[in-house]
């Protein structure tokens, strides 16, 4: 399967997921409170952290490996299953001290104990997912995602309607995960065997250890801000902050999540052709930058209306969170693909080292900012995203000799064009209309139309042409 063909199916899978998930998310936000989402976020935070250890980087190691794939798959399965059982047991018995120490809320205990089922379910299907990605089987993954994406809503929305609170979120999550495991085993022909070659296992563990180390850093950058909010401000503000952040992640996930597994698989295949490797990476990175920065500007400009129209009065303050964190995610995606090229080259340690070097800086800024105010904390999160972007671009320059100024200047150009156009439309629309829904719909559609036209004119001989050339070459 070609890169473009695989990308199409990966994109459709994410689109199916992200088109339905935000709708369910908004409906549940209307039925539930920030505290309900805060309790669930606390549990998910711990479950996400545990995944780093039971997965142990085996999925990435399996995708990257080009020889002894069958043995490697068996090793990954038994490692994931064994660690999954061990870690699920540790979380179950340690749920109470975790809940009281980090969140000061005993409601998290029971939810965390039930959510250990997600650890076991995830361990049972991780190898099937990795093999389908390795084989560029994104069409099969599309159908799995399509068939499972709506299922959690059939469980969570009725439960929320009947007043089950955060248990509605738990029920929906586990229902969807269980059905996904069932479908992955149906569409994948691979089955585990009782083989565990230790020589291959050692090689995979060495590769996976760096991936796992970066996974810890990835968890920190994804969840540490929420952990600080939950510990210092409580479950209510955790729900407000996490849902605002999640909304921004949903939007950017539609465009960019499909790119990561396909790009990694594609780059892994051409890793012996350095010129082509760098050229393809740069073309995809520029498209990502164009879309991410312009999308961030649009969301920030209409964030107040997004909060009022979609979430309602009980979620007061979420518009501010959505706007600023959209900027954070948008600019972060300028360097968001860097890790895929490092791992494709068999050098997962590069991104781990540079990310790890800033960990203490992030933590210090989080703790300092949260003690001033919630608003200062959110803006500090954006400042740290810009700081990290510059560091990652310097790493790219050092390793692949891609000039830092190349992507920075391109990002700045897109940001200035988007800011001028979207700000003008925002002023016109807000001055003419009063209803939040009207401002949001007309403003966003007008911004997309005008901004899309302007960027196409500016980039028709640049990014657009480069992407078309890449598409043609991938078919050859």
Short mmCIF file of C-alpha atoms in Angstrom, two decimals:
data_model
loop_
_atom_site.label_atom_id
_atom_site.label_comp_id
_atom_site.label_asym_id
_atom_site.label_seq_id
_atom_site.Cartn_x
_atom_site.Cartn_y
_atom_site.Cartn_z
CA UNK A 1 0.00 0.00 0.00
CA UNK A 2 1.44 3.44 -0.97
CA UNK A 3 2.01 6.25 1.51
CA UNK A 4 -0.86 8.34 0.11
CA UNK A 5 -3.26 5.39 -0.04
CA UNK A 6 -2.41 4.42 3.54
CA UNK A 7 -2.72 8.04 4.64
CA UNK A 8 -6.20 8.19 3.09
CA UNK A 9 -7.44 5.25 5.16
CA UNK A 10 -5.67 6.43 8.30
CA UNK A 11 -7.22 9.87 7.84
CA UNK A 12 -10.68 8.37 7.29
CA UNK A 13 -10.29 6.29 10.45
CA UNK A 14 -9.40 9.38 12.47
CA UNK A 15 -12.13 11.41 10.77
CA UNK A 16 -14.72 8.77 11.63
CA UNK A 17 -13.53 8.86 15.21
CA UNK A 18 -13.08 12.60 15.53
CA UNK A 19 -16.33 13.45 13.75
CA UNK A 20 -18.41 11.45 16.22
CA UNK A 21 -16.31 11.79 19.38
CA UNK A 22 -16.62 15.60 19.70
CA UNK A 23 -20.41 15.34 19.30
CA UNK A 24 -20.61 12.76 22.08
CA UNK A 25 -18.15 14.84 24.10
CA UNK A 26 -20.34 17.97 23.83
CA UNK A 27 -23.55 16.05 24.66
CA UNK A 28 -21.92 14.56 27.75
CA UNK A 29 -20.55 17.96 28.78
CA UNK A 30 -24.12 19.27 28.70
CA UNK A 31 -25.35 16.35 30.85
CA UNK A 32 -22.43 16.12 33.28
CA UNK A 33 -20.42 18.58 35.38
CA UNK A 34 -16.75 19.61 35.39
CA UNK A 35 -16.36 17.51 38.55
CA UNK A 36 -17.58 14.36 36.77
CA UNK A 37 -15.01 14.87 34.05
CA UNK A 38 -12.41 15.72 36.67
CA UNK A 39 -12.84 12.37 38.44
CA UNK A 40 -12.57 10.49 35.14
CA UNK A 41 -9.55 12.56 34.08
CA UNK A 42 -7.76 11.67 37.30
CA UNK A 43 -8.26 7.94 36.64
CA UNK A 44 -7.28 8.21 32.97
CA UNK A 45 -4.13 10.05 33.99
CA UNK A 46 -2.97 7.03 35.98
CA UNK A 47 -4.05 4.49 33.34
CA UNK A 48 -2.18 6.43 30.63
CA UNK A 49 0.94 6.42 32.78
CA UNK A 50 0.68 2.66 33.30
CA UNK A 51 0.50 2.06 29.54
CA UNK A 52 4.10 3.19 29.16
CA UNK A 53 5.23 0.30 31.35
CA UNK A 54 3.04 -2.54 30.12
CA UNK A 55 3.51 -1.56 26.46
CA UNK A 56 7.28 -1.12 27.03
CA UNK A 57 7.84 0.28 23.54
CA UNK A 58 7.11 -3.12 22.00
CA UNK A 59 4.67 -1.76 19.40
CA UNK A 60 7.16 0.71 17.95
CA UNK A 61 9.94 -1.90 18.10
CA UNK A 62 7.76 -4.35 16.16
CA UNK A 63 6.89 -1.79 13.46
CA UNK A 64 10.53 -0.76 13.04
CA UNK A 65 11.85 -4.33 12.85
CA UNK A 66 12.35 -5.73 9.33
CA UNK A 67 13.50 -9.31 10.16
CA UNK A 68 12.11 -12.14 12.35
CA UNK A 69 8.78 -10.34 12.49
CA UNK A 70 6.80 -13.40 13.65
CA UNK A 71 9.12 -14.00 16.60
CA UNK A 72 9.11 -10.30 17.40
CA UNK A 73 5.30 -10.27 17.45
CA UNK A 74 5.23 -13.18 19.91
CA UNK A 75 7.74 -11.46 22.17
CA UNK A 76 5.71 -8.24 22.12
CA UNK A 77 2.50 -10.08 22.95
CA UNK A 78 3.87 -12.01 25.93
CA UNK A 79 5.74 -9.01 27.30
CA UNK A 80 2.64 -6.80 27.02
CA UNK A 81 0.32 -9.43 28.51
CA UNK A 82 2.57 -10.26 31.44
CA UNK A 83 3.28 -6.65 32.30
CA UNK A 84 -0.38 -5.76 31.81
CA UNK A 85 -1.51 -8.27 34.44
CA UNK A 86 1.20 -7.16 36.87
CA UNK A 87 0.53 -3.45 36.50
CA UNK A 88 -3.26 -3.80 36.62
CA UNK A 89 -2.89 -5.60 39.94
CA UNK A 90 -0.59 -2.92 41.34
CA UNK A 91 -3.01 -0.15 40.36
CA UNK A 92 -6.00 -1.97 41.83
CA UNK A 93 -4.38 -2.43 45.23
CA UNK A 94 -2.78 1.01 45.24
CA UNK A 95 -5.85 2.96 44.10
CA UNK A 96 -6.68 4.49 47.48
CA UNK A 97 -3.27 6.05 48.26
CA UNK A 98 -3.01 7.29 44.66
CA UNK A 99 -6.43 8.97 44.83
CA UNK A 100 -5.84 10.62 48.20
CA UNK A 101 -2.23 11.65 47.63
CA UNK A 102 -2.53 13.22 44.20
CA UNK A 103 -6.19 14.29 43.95
CA UNK A 104 -7.50 14.48 47.54
CA UNK A 105 -10.74 12.87 46.35
CA UNK A 106 -11.82 9.36 47.37
CA UNK A 107 -14.20 9.09 44.38
CA UNK A 108 -11.17 8.47 42.20
CA UNK A 109 -10.40 5.20 44.06
CA UNK A 110 -13.33 3.11 42.79
CA UNK A 111 -13.10 4.52 39.27
CA UNK A 112 -9.40 3.73 39.09
CA UNK A 113 -9.96 0.16 40.26
CA UNK A 114 -12.60 -0.48 37.58
CA UNK A 115 -10.46 1.18 34.90
CA UNK A 116 -7.70 -1.40 35.41
CA UNK A 117 -9.77 -3.47 32.97
CA UNK A 118 -8.62 -1.06 30.27
CA UNK A 119 -5.00 -2.04 30.96
CA UNK A 120 -5.79 -5.72 30.38
CA UNK A 121 -7.83 -5.02 27.24
CA UNK A 122 -5.14 -2.78 25.78
CA UNK A 123 -2.43 -5.39 26.34
CA UNK A 124 -4.48 -8.00 24.46
CA UNK A 125 -4.72 -5.94 21.26
CA UNK A 126 -1.48 -3.93 21.06
CA UNK A 127 0.33 -6.42 18.79
CA UNK A 128 -2.57 -6.66 16.31
CA UNK A 129 -2.63 -2.88 16.01
CA UNK A 130 1.15 -2.66 15.53
CA UNK A 131 1.18 -5.39 12.85
CA UNK A 132 -1.62 -3.74 10.89
CA UNK A 133 0.28 -0.43 10.99
CA UNK A 134 3.50 -2.17 9.95
CA UNK A 135 1.77 -3.81 7.00
CA UNK A 136 0.14 -0.46 6.11
CA UNK A 137 -3.22 -2.12 6.80
CA UNK A 138 -4.93 1.17 7.54
CA UNK A 139 -8.04 0.18 5.61
CA UNK A 140 -8.73 -2.55 8.17
CA UNK A 141 -7.95 -0.15 11.01
CA UNK A 142 -10.42 2.29 9.47
CA UNK A 143 -13.25 -0.23 9.67
CA UNK A 144 -12.32 -1.12 13.25
CA UNK A 145 -12.38 2.53 14.27
CA UNK A 146 -15.59 3.20 12.36
CA UNK A 147 -17.42 0.28 13.98
CA UNK A 148 -16.26 1.07 17.52
CA UNK A 149 -16.29 4.85 17.61
CA UNK A 150 -20.01 5.26 18.18
CA UNK A 151 -20.39 2.35 20.60
CA UNK A 152 -19.22 4.17 23.78
CA UNK A 153 -21.89 6.82 23.24
CA UNK A 154 -24.63 4.16 23.32
CA UNK A 155 -23.46 3.31 26.83
CA UNK A 156 -22.34 6.67 28.22
CA UNK A 157 -25.12 9.01 27.07
CA UNK A 158 -28.05 6.96 28.50
CA UNK A 159 -26.13 6.47 31.76
CA UNK A 160 -25.45 10.21 31.97
CA UNK A 161 -29.09 10.97 31.18
CA UNK A 162 -30.19 8.82 34.12
CA UNK A 163 -27.82 10.59 36.51
CA UNK A 164 -24.93 8.13 36.75
CA UNK A 165 -22.38 10.94 36.68
CA UNK A 166 -18.77 9.93 36.11
CA UNK A 167 -19.74 6.24 35.92
CA UNK A 168 -21.33 7.06 32.55
CA UNK A 169 -17.84 7.96 31.27
CA UNK A 170 -16.34 4.79 32.74
CA UNK A 171 -19.01 2.56 31.18
CA UNK A 172 -18.63 4.11 27.74
CA UNK A 173 -14.84 3.87 27.75
CA UNK A 174 -14.70 0.20 28.74
CA UNK A 175 -17.49 -0.82 26.35
CA UNK A 176 -15.69 0.73 23.39
CA UNK A 177 -12.32 -0.76 24.38
CA UNK A 178 -13.74 -4.28 24.76
CA UNK A 179 -15.43 -4.22 21.37
CA UNK A 180 -12.29 -2.85 19.73
CA UNK A 181 -10.26 -5.78 21.08
CA UNK A 182 -12.82 -8.20 19.69
CA UNK A 183 -12.71 -6.62 16.21
CA UNK A 184 -8.91 -6.41 16.08
CA UNK A 185 -8.65 -10.12 16.76
CA UNK A 186 -11.20 -10.75 14.01
CA UNK A 187 -9.51 -8.66 11.30
CA UNK A 188 -5.95 -9.71 12.14
CA UNK A 189 -4.80 -13.17 11.06
CA UNK A 190 -1.92 -13.19 13.55
CA UNK A 191 -2.21 -15.37 16.64
CA UNK A 192 0.33 -15.73 19.47
CA UNK A 193 2.53 -18.80 19.80
CA UNK A 194 4.56 -20.11 22.73
CA UNK A 195 7.89 -18.79 21.41
CA UNK A 196 10.19 -16.28 23.07
CA UNK A 197 13.66 -16.02 21.41
CA UNK A 198 15.77 -14.19 23.98
CA UNK A 199 18.28 -12.77 21.47
CA UNK A 200 15.51 -10.99 19.56
CA UNK A 201 13.82 -10.04 22.83
CA UNK A 202 17.00 -8.32 24.00
CA UNK A 203 17.17 -6.28 20.79
CA UNK A 204 13.53 -5.26 21.08
CA UNK A 205 13.89 -4.33 24.73
CA UNK A 206 16.88 -2.11 23.91
CA UNK A 207 14.88 -0.29 21.23
CA UNK A 208 11.72 -0.28 23.31
CA UNK A 209 13.48 1.12 26.36
CA UNK A 210 14.18 4.38 24.53
CA UNK A 211 10.64 4.48 23.19
CA UNK A 212 9.37 3.78 26.70
CA UNK A 213 11.60 6.48 28.16
CA UNK A 214 10.18 8.95 25.67
CA UNK A 215 6.72 7.63 26.56
CA UNK A 216 7.31 8.73 30.15
CA UNK A 217 8.30 12.17 28.90
CA UNK A 218 5.31 12.15 26.55
CA UNK A 219 3.02 11.39 29.48
CA UNK A 220 4.61 14.19 31.46
CA UNK A 221 4.05 16.73 28.70
CA UNK A 222 0.52 15.45 28.12
CA UNK A 223 -0.63 14.99 31.71
CA UNK A 224 1.66 16.81 34.17
CA UNK A 225 -0.16 20.11 33.69
CA UNK A 226 -3.45 18.39 34.55
CA UNK A 227 -1.83 16.70 37.55
CA UNK A 228 -0.68 20.08 38.89
CA UNK A 229 -4.12 21.62 38.35
CA UNK A 230 -5.83 18.69 40.08
CA UNK A 231 -3.49 18.71 43.07
CA UNK A 232 -3.46 22.49 43.63
CA UNK A 233 -6.96 23.54 42.51
CA UNK A 234 -9.10 20.40 42.84
CA UNK A 235 -11.27 18.12 40.73
CA UNK A 236 -13.58 20.89 39.41
CA UNK A 237 -10.77 22.93 37.87
CA UNK A 238 -9.13 19.73 36.64
CA UNK A 239 -12.32 18.90 34.72
CA UNK A 240 -12.51 22.43 33.30
CA UNK A 241 -8.86 22.49 32.25
CA UNK A 242 -8.76 18.94 30.93
CA UNK A 243 -11.92 19.29 28.87
CA UNK A 244 -10.70 22.55 27.35
CA UNK A 245 -7.44 20.87 26.48
CA UNK A 246 -9.25 17.79 25.18
CA UNK A 247 -11.38 19.89 22.86
CA UNK A 248 -8.24 21.41 21.32
CA UNK A 249 -6.72 17.93 20.99
CA UNK A 250 -9.87 16.69 19.20
CA UNK A 251 -9.60 19.45 16.60
CA UNK A 252 -5.92 18.93 15.85
CA UNK A 253 -6.31 15.17 16.05
CA UNK A 254 -8.60 15.18 13.00
CA UNK A 255 -5.84 16.55 10.82
CA UNK A 256 -2.63 15.20 12.30
CA UNK A 257 -3.17 11.97 14.25
CA UNK A 258 -3.66 10.02 10.98
CA UNK A 259 -0.30 11.24 9.70
CA UNK A 260 1.85 9.82 12.52
CA UNK A 261 1.45 6.03 12.06
CA UNK A 262 1.52 6.29 8.27
CA UNK A 263 4.53 8.61 8.20
CA UNK A 264 6.45 6.39 10.62
CA UNK A 265 5.75 3.27 8.56
CA UNK A 266 6.63 5.10 5.32
CA UNK A 267 9.88 6.60 6.65
CA UNK A 268 10.91 3.25 8.14
CA UNK A 269 10.71 1.77 4.64
CA UNK A 270 12.91 4.45 3.01
CA UNK A 271 15.37 4.93 5.88
CA UNK A 272 18.24 3.73 3.65
CA UNK A 273 17.60 6.68 1.25
CA UNK A 274 18.65 9.77 3.28
CA UNK A 275 17.84 12.32 0.59
CA UNK A 276 14.34 11.01 -0.01
CA UNK A 277 13.79 10.54 3.72
CA UNK A 278 14.50 14.20 4.54
CA UNK A 279 12.67 15.53 1.47
CA UNK A 280 9.45 13.63 2.25
CA UNK A 281 9.64 14.57 5.92
CA UNK A 282 10.01 18.28 5.10
CA UNK A 283 7.08 18.26 2.68
CA UNK A 284 4.74 16.68 5.24
CA UNK A 285 6.05 18.97 8.01
CA UNK A 286 5.28 22.10 6.00
CA UNK A 287 1.73 20.95 5.32
CA UNK A 288 1.32 20.19 9.01
CA UNK A 289 2.62 23.66 9.92
CA UNK A 290 0.30 25.40 7.48
CA UNK A 291 -2.78 23.61 8.82
CA UNK A 292 -1.87 23.62 12.53
CA UNK A 293 -0.91 27.28 12.89
CA UNK A 294 -3.84 28.62 10.86
CA UNK A 295 -6.29 26.35 12.72
CA UNK A 296 -4.91 27.54 16.07
CA UNK A 297 -5.48 31.20 15.13
CA UNK A 298 -9.09 30.51 14.11
CA UNK A 299 -9.89 28.62 17.33
CA UNK A 300 -8.27 31.29 19.53
CA UNK A 301 -10.16 34.10 17.80
CA UNK A 302 -13.56 32.45 18.36
CA UNK A 303 -12.82 30.64 21.65
CA UNK A 304 -15.29 32.70 23.69
CA UNK A 305 -18.15 31.75 21.36
CA UNK A 306 -17.02 28.09 21.37
CA UNK A 307 -17.30 28.00 25.16
CA UNK A 308 -20.71 29.67 25.30
CA UNK A 309 -22.33 27.89 22.36
CA UNK A 310 -21.04 24.36 22.85
CA UNK A 311 -20.59 23.96 26.61
CA UNK A 312 -23.01 26.37 28.28
CA UNK A 313 -22.92 28.45 31.46
CA UNK A 314 -21.90 25.65 33.85
CA UNK A 315 -18.57 25.49 32.00
CA UNK A 316 -17.74 29.16 32.51
CA UNK A 317 -14.08 29.84 31.70
CA UNK A 318 -13.59 26.93 29.31
CA UNK A 319 -13.47 29.22 26.26
CA UNK A 320 -10.31 30.86 27.59
CA UNK A 321 -8.70 27.46 28.15
CA UNK A 322 -9.65 26.25 24.67
CA UNK A 323 -8.26 29.37 22.98
CA UNK A 324 -4.86 29.47 24.65
CA UNK A 325 -4.28 25.72 24.52
CA UNK A 326 -5.26 25.68 20.85
CA UNK A 327 -2.35 28.07 20.27
CA UNK A 328 -0.11 25.75 22.30
CA UNK A 329 -1.06 22.66 20.31
CA UNK A 330 -1.03 24.47 16.99
CA UNK A 331 2.55 25.70 17.33
CA UNK A 332 3.72 22.44 18.93
CA UNK A 333 2.68 20.57 15.78
CA UNK A 334 5.29 22.52 13.81
CA UNK A 335 7.78 20.06 15.30
CA UNK A 336 5.20 17.38 16.04
CA UNK A 337 6.46 14.95 13.40
CA UNK A 338 10.14 15.06 14.40
CA UNK A 339 9.94 11.96 16.58
CA UNK A 340 8.71 9.85 13.67
CA UNK A 341 11.82 10.46 11.57
CA UNK A 342 14.14 9.77 14.52
CA UNK A 343 12.43 6.47 15.29
CA UNK A 344 12.35 5.53 11.61
CA UNK A 345 16.14 6.03 11.55
CA UNK A 346 16.43 3.68 14.53
CA UNK A 347 17.44 6.55 16.83
CA UNK A 348 14.54 7.00 19.26
CA UNK A 349 16.94 8.38 21.89
CA UNK A 350 17.32 11.76 20.15
CA UNK A 351 13.92 13.16 21.00
CA UNK A 352 13.98 11.51 24.41
CA UNK A 353 17.18 13.30 25.40
CA UNK A 354 16.09 16.79 24.33
CA UNK A 355 12.64 16.40 25.87
CA UNK A 356 14.07 15.04 29.12
CA UNK A 357 16.44 17.97 29.44
CA UNK A 358 13.48 20.38 29.80
CA UNK A 359 11.39 18.31 32.20
CA UNK A 360 12.46 20.15 35.36
CA UNK A 361 11.93 23.51 33.66
CA UNK A 362 8.35 22.57 32.80
CA UNK A 363 7.62 21.30 36.30
CA UNK A 364 9.09 24.41 37.94
CA UNK A 365 7.06 26.74 35.69
CA UNK A 366 3.86 24.74 36.28
CA UNK A 367 4.18 24.86 40.07
CA UNK A 368 5.19 28.53 40.12
CA UNK A 369 2.43 29.65 37.73
CA UNK A 370 -0.42 27.70 39.36
CA UNK A 371 0.26 29.49 42.65
CA UNK A 372 -0.28 32.87 40.99
CA UNK A 373 -3.55 32.13 39.20
CA UNK A 374 -5.28 29.70 36.88
CA UNK A 375 -5.05 32.20 33.99
CA UNK A 376 -1.29 32.70 34.44
CA UNK A 377 -0.87 28.91 34.46
CA UNK A 378 -2.67 28.52 31.13
CA UNK A 379 -0.59 31.25 29.46
CA UNK A 380 2.57 29.72 30.91
CA UNK A 381 1.59 26.49 29.16
CA UNK A 382 1.63 28.35 25.84
CA UNK A 383 5.00 29.95 26.61
CA UNK A 384 6.50 26.55 27.34
CA UNK A 385 5.16 25.20 24.04
CA UNK A 386 7.04 27.91 22.12
CA UNK A 387 10.19 27.23 24.16
CA UNK A 388 9.98 23.49 23.37
CA UNK A 389 9.32 24.17 19.67
CA UNK A 390 12.56 26.13 19.33
CA UNK A 391 14.56 23.41 21.12
CA UNK A 392 13.16 20.65 18.90
CA UNK A 393 13.91 22.62 15.75
CA UNK A 394 17.51 23.12 16.87
CA UNK A 395 17.76 19.35 17.39
CA UNK A 396 16.44 18.81 13.86
CA UNK A 397 19.09 21.22 12.56
CA UNK A 398 21.86 19.42 14.42
CA UNK A 399 20.86 15.90 13.33
CA UNK A 400 19.56 16.39 9.79
CA UNK A 401 21.04 19.78 8.88
CA UNK A 402 17.59 21.29 8.38
CA UNK A 403 17.92 25.00 9.16
CA UNK A 404 15.97 26.19 12.20
CA UNK A 405 15.02 29.42 10.46
CA UNK A 406 13.38 27.49 7.62
CA UNK A 407 10.42 26.18 9.64
CA UNK A 408 10.35 29.12 12.09
CA UNK A 409 10.09 31.68 9.29
CA UNK A 410 7.45 29.58 7.56
CA UNK A 411 5.44 29.29 10.80
CA UNK A 412 5.66 33.04 11.36
CA UNK A 413 4.49 33.77 7.82
CA UNK A 414 1.43 31.53 8.20
CA UNK A 415 0.66 33.01 11.64
CA UNK A 416 0.79 36.63 10.39
CA UNK A 417 -1.43 35.90 7.38
CA UNK A 418 -3.94 33.98 9.52
CA UNK A 419 -3.99 36.61 12.27
CA UNK A 420 -4.68 39.46 9.87
CA UNK A 421 -7.49 37.68 8.03
CA UNK A 422 -9.19 36.00 11.01
CA UNK A 423 -8.99 39.06 13.27
CA UNK A 424 -10.65 41.19 10.59
CA UNK A 425 -13.46 38.67 10.14
CA UNK A 426 -13.89 38.36 13.91
CA UNK A 427 -14.30 42.13 14.31
CA UNK A 428 -16.86 42.31 11.51
CA UNK A 429 -18.92 39.35 12.72
CA UNK A 430 -18.94 40.22 16.44
CA UNK A 431 -19.90 43.82 15.62
CA UNK A 432 -22.80 42.69 13.45
CA UNK A 433 -24.19 39.74 15.43
CA UNK A 434 -24.97 39.01 19.09
CA UNK A 435 -25.89 35.32 19.25
CA UNK A 436 -22.89 33.11 20.10
CA UNK A 437 -23.93 30.35 17.66
CA UNK A 438 -24.33 32.83 14.79
CA UNK A 439 -20.96 34.44 15.46
CA UNK A 440 -19.28 31.04 15.71
CA UNK A 441 -20.74 29.51 12.55
CA UNK A 442 -20.46 32.53 10.28
CA UNK A 443 -17.11 33.57 11.69
CA UNK A 444 -15.44 30.17 11.40
CA UNK A 445 -16.84 29.45 7.93
CA UNK A 446 -15.85 32.90 6.70
CA UNK A 447 -12.37 32.50 8.17
CA UNK A 448 -11.90 29.08 6.60
CA UNK A 449 -12.99 30.34 3.18
CA UNK A 450 -10.89 33.53 3.16
CA UNK A 451 -7.87 32.00 4.85
CA UNK A 452 -7.95 28.88 2.70
CA UNK A 453 -8.03 30.97 -0.47
CA UNK A 454 -5.21 33.23 0.68
CA UNK A 455 -2.97 30.33 1.72
CA UNK A 456 -3.60 28.48 -1.52
CA UNK A 457 -2.55 31.52 -3.54
CA UNK A 458 0.57 31.96 -1.42
CA UNK A 459 1.55 28.28 -1.40
CA UNK A 460 0.34 26.94 -4.74
CA UNK A 461 3.93 26.77 -6.02
CA UNK A 462 5.37 25.68 -2.68
CA UNK A 463 3.69 23.28 -0.27
CA UNK A 464 0.85 22.30 -2.61
CA UNK A 465 3.20 21.41 -5.47
CA UNK A 466 5.59 19.56 -3.14
CA UNK A 467 2.80 17.43 -1.70
CA UNK A 468 1.51 16.54 -5.17
CA UNK A 469 5.03 15.49 -6.22
CA UNK A 470 5.33 13.30 -3.14
CA UNK A 471 1.98 11.69 -3.94
CA UNK A 472 3.07 10.90 -7.49
CA UNK A 473 6.44 9.46 -6.34
CA UNK A 474 4.78 7.25 -3.71
CA UNK A 475 2.79 5.48 -6.43
CA UNK A 476 5.91 4.64 -8.43
#
